[in-house]
Amino acid sequence: MNIKRGLFRLWLVCGLLFAAAIMFFSYEQIVSEFRKSNLLAEIPADATALIPVTCKDARGALGVDYELDKDVKEKTPDALCWYMMKTFRANYPQYADLSDEDIVTKTYGDVGVPLHLAHPWRNLFGLLGFAFGVPIFVLVIGSAFVWAFSGFSRRAT
């Protein structure tokens, strides 16, 4: 029975060290996700999203339907043209069946600026599941081996 107790203690120490190492190395990633979610929460609900389109694909009139980047002076094919949601929907009817959020995600991805929404709690719980799930898996496997090998021991007479 001392072997079982010793293996359990070894598992406990190694499992806690493993979980601490995972948390230590993932701390900055988790903190940055929470900061990112706080920034997104500060955007007012009535804020209007600007929709980017490459200027070679722009429709409508400059200054009426869309604007150029603030540091761009003239319309070039590589520049980005920015639409308000209302004028974007009027000039691009093929997006009529998409929600505003889907349009924003798709158009930003199309111009090479993919948006990644912050999910800090999902990431944190996934990390915790990994940090504590692996040691629990090792405990189950180790217990199975201890149980299997204890069947080979001599019986006390």
Coordinates of C-alpha atoms in Angstrom, one line a residue:
M1 CA 0.0 0.0 0.0
N2 CA 3.0 2.4 0.5
I3 CA 3.7 2.2 -3.2
K4 CA 0.2 3.4 -4.0
R5 CA 0.5 6.2 -1.6
G6 CA 3.9 7.2 -2.9
L7 CA 2.7 7.1 -6.5
F8 CA -0.3 9.2 -5.6
R9 CA 1.9 11.8 -3.9
L10 CA 4.2 11.8 -6.9
W11 CA 1.2 12.3 -9.2
L12 CA -0.1 15.1 -7.1
V13 CA 3.2 17.0 -7.1
C14 CA 3.8 16.5 -10.8
G15 CA 0.2 17.4 -11.7
L16 CA 0.4 20.6 -9.7
L17 CA 3.8 21.5 -11.3
F18 CA 2.4 20.7 -14.8
A19 CA -0.7 22.9 -14.2
A20 CA 1.4 25.7 -12.7
A21 CA 3.8 25.6 -15.8
I22 CA 0.8 25.7 -18.2
M23 CA -0.6 28.7 -16.4
F24 CA 2.8 30.5 -16.2
F25 CA 3.5 30.1 -19.9
S26 CA -0.1 31.0 -20.9
Y27 CA -0.5 34.0 -18.6
E28 CA 0.2 36.7 -21.2
Q29 CA -2.1 35.1 -23.8
I30 CA -5.0 35.0 -21.4
V31 CA -4.4 38.5 -20.1
S32 CA -4.3 39.9 -23.7
E33 CA -7.6 38.1 -24.5
F34 CA -9.2 39.8 -21.4
R35 CA -7.8 43.2 -22.4
K36 CA -9.1 42.7 -26.0
S37 CA -12.5 41.8 -24.7
N38 CA -12.5 44.9 -22.5
L39 CA -11.7 47.1 -25.5
L40 CA -14.5 45.6 -27.5
A41 CA -16.9 46.1 -24.6
E42 CA -16.1 49.8 -24.6
I43 CA -17.4 50.3 -28.1
P44 CA -20.8 51.9 -27.9
A45 CA -23.7 49.7 -29.1
D46 CA -24.8 52.4 -31.5
A47 CA -21.4 52.7 -33.1
T48 CA -21.4 52.3 -36.9
A49 CA -18.9 49.8 -38.4
L50 CA -16.9 51.0 -41.4
I51 CA -16.8 48.4 -44.2
P52 CA -13.5 48.1 -46.1
V53 CA -13.4 47.4 -49.8
T54 CA -10.4 47.6 -52.1
C55 CA -10.8 50.7 -54.3
K56 CA -10.6 48.7 -57.5
D57 CA -13.9 47.0 -56.4
A58 CA -15.5 50.2 -55.1
R59 CA -19.0 51.2 -56.3
G60 CA -20.6 54.6 -56.0
A61 CA -19.1 58.1 -55.7
L62 CA -16.1 59.1 -53.7
G63 CA -17.1 61.4 -50.9
V64 CA -20.8 60.4 -51.2
D65 CA -20.9 56.6 -50.8
Y66 CA -17.4 55.9 -49.5
E67 CA -14.2 57.6 -48.2
L68 CA -10.6 56.9 -48.6
D69 CA -8.1 56.2 -45.8
K70 CA -7.3 59.5 -44.1
D71 CA -3.7 59.5 -45.2
V72 CA -4.5 58.5 -48.9
K73 CA -4.9 61.4 -51.2
E74 CA -6.1 59.7 -54.4
K75 CA -7.9 56.6 -55.3
T76 CA -5.6 53.7 -56.3
P77 CA -6.5 50.1 -56.9
D78 CA -4.5 48.9 -53.9
A79 CA -6.0 51.5 -51.5
L80 CA -9.0 50.8 -49.2
C81 CA -12.3 52.5 -49.6
W82 CA -14.5 52.7 -46.5
Y83 CA -18.3 52.5 -46.5
M84 CA -20.9 53.1 -43.9
M85 CA -23.1 50.1 -43.5
K86 CA -26.1 51.7 -45.0
T87 CA -24.3 52.8 -48.2
F88 CA -22.5 49.5 -48.4
R89 CA -25.8 47.6 -48.4
A90 CA -27.2 50.0 -51.1
N91 CA -24.1 49.5 -53.4
Y92 CA -23.6 45.7 -52.8
P93 CA -27.0 44.0 -52.9
Q94 CA -25.4 40.6 -53.0
Y95 CA -24.8 40.9 -49.2
A96 CA -28.5 41.5 -48.4
D97 CA -29.0 38.1 -46.8
L98 CA -26.0 38.6 -44.4
S99 CA -26.2 40.2 -41.0
D100 CA -24.2 43.3 -40.2
E101 CA -21.7 41.2 -38.2
D102 CA -21.3 38.7 -41.0
I103 CA -20.6 41.5 -43.5
V104 CA -18.0 43.1 -41.3
T105 CA -16.3 39.7 -40.7
K106 CA -16.3 38.8 -44.4
T107 CA -15.2 42.2 -45.8
Y108 CA -12.4 42.6 -43.3
G109 CA -11.2 39.1 -44.2
D110 CA -11.5 39.8 -48.0
V111 CA -9.1 42.8 -47.6
G112 CA -6.6 40.8 -45.6
V113 CA -7.5 42.0 -42.1
P114 CA -9.3 39.0 -40.5
L115 CA -11.2 39.8 -37.3
H116 CA -10.8 37.5 -34.4
L117 CA -13.4 38.0 -31.7
A118 CA -12.1 37.8 -28.1
H119 CA -13.4 34.8 -26.2
P120 CA -11.4 35.0 -22.9
W121 CA -13.5 32.8 -20.8
R122 CA -13.6 30.0 -23.4
N123 CA -9.9 30.2 -23.8
L124 CA -9.3 30.2 -20.0
F125 CA -11.6 27.2 -19.4
G126 CA -10.0 25.3 -22.3
L127 CA -6.6 26.0 -20.8
L128 CA -7.7 24.9 -17.4
G129 CA -9.2 21.7 -18.9
F130 CA -5.9 20.9 -20.5
A131 CA -3.8 21.9 -17.4
F132 CA -5.9 19.6 -15.1
G133 CA -7.2 17.1 -17.6
V134 CA -3.8 15.7 -18.6
P135 CA -2.8 14.9 -15.0
I136 CA -6.2 13.3 -14.3
F137 CA -5.8 11.2 -17.4
V138 CA -2.3 10.2 -16.2
L139 CA -3.9 9.3 -12.8
V140 CA -6.5 7.1 -14.4
I141 CA -3.9 5.3 -16.5
G142 CA -1.5 5.0 -13.6
S143 CA -4.2 3.6 -11.3
A144 CA -5.2 1.1 -14.0
F145 CA -1.5 -0.1 -14.2
V146 CA -1.3 -0.3 -10.4
W147 CA -4.5 -2.3 -10.3
A148 CA -3.3 -4.6 -13.1
F149 CA 0.1 -5.2 -11.6
S150 CA -1.3 -5.7 -8.1
G151 CA -2.9 -8.9 -9.3
F152 CA 0.6 -10.4 -9.9
S153 CA 1.8 -9.9 -6.3
R154 CA 2.1 -12.8 -3.9
R155 CA -0.7 -13.4 -1.5
A156 CA 0.2 -13.3 2.2
T157 CA -0.1 -16.7 3.8

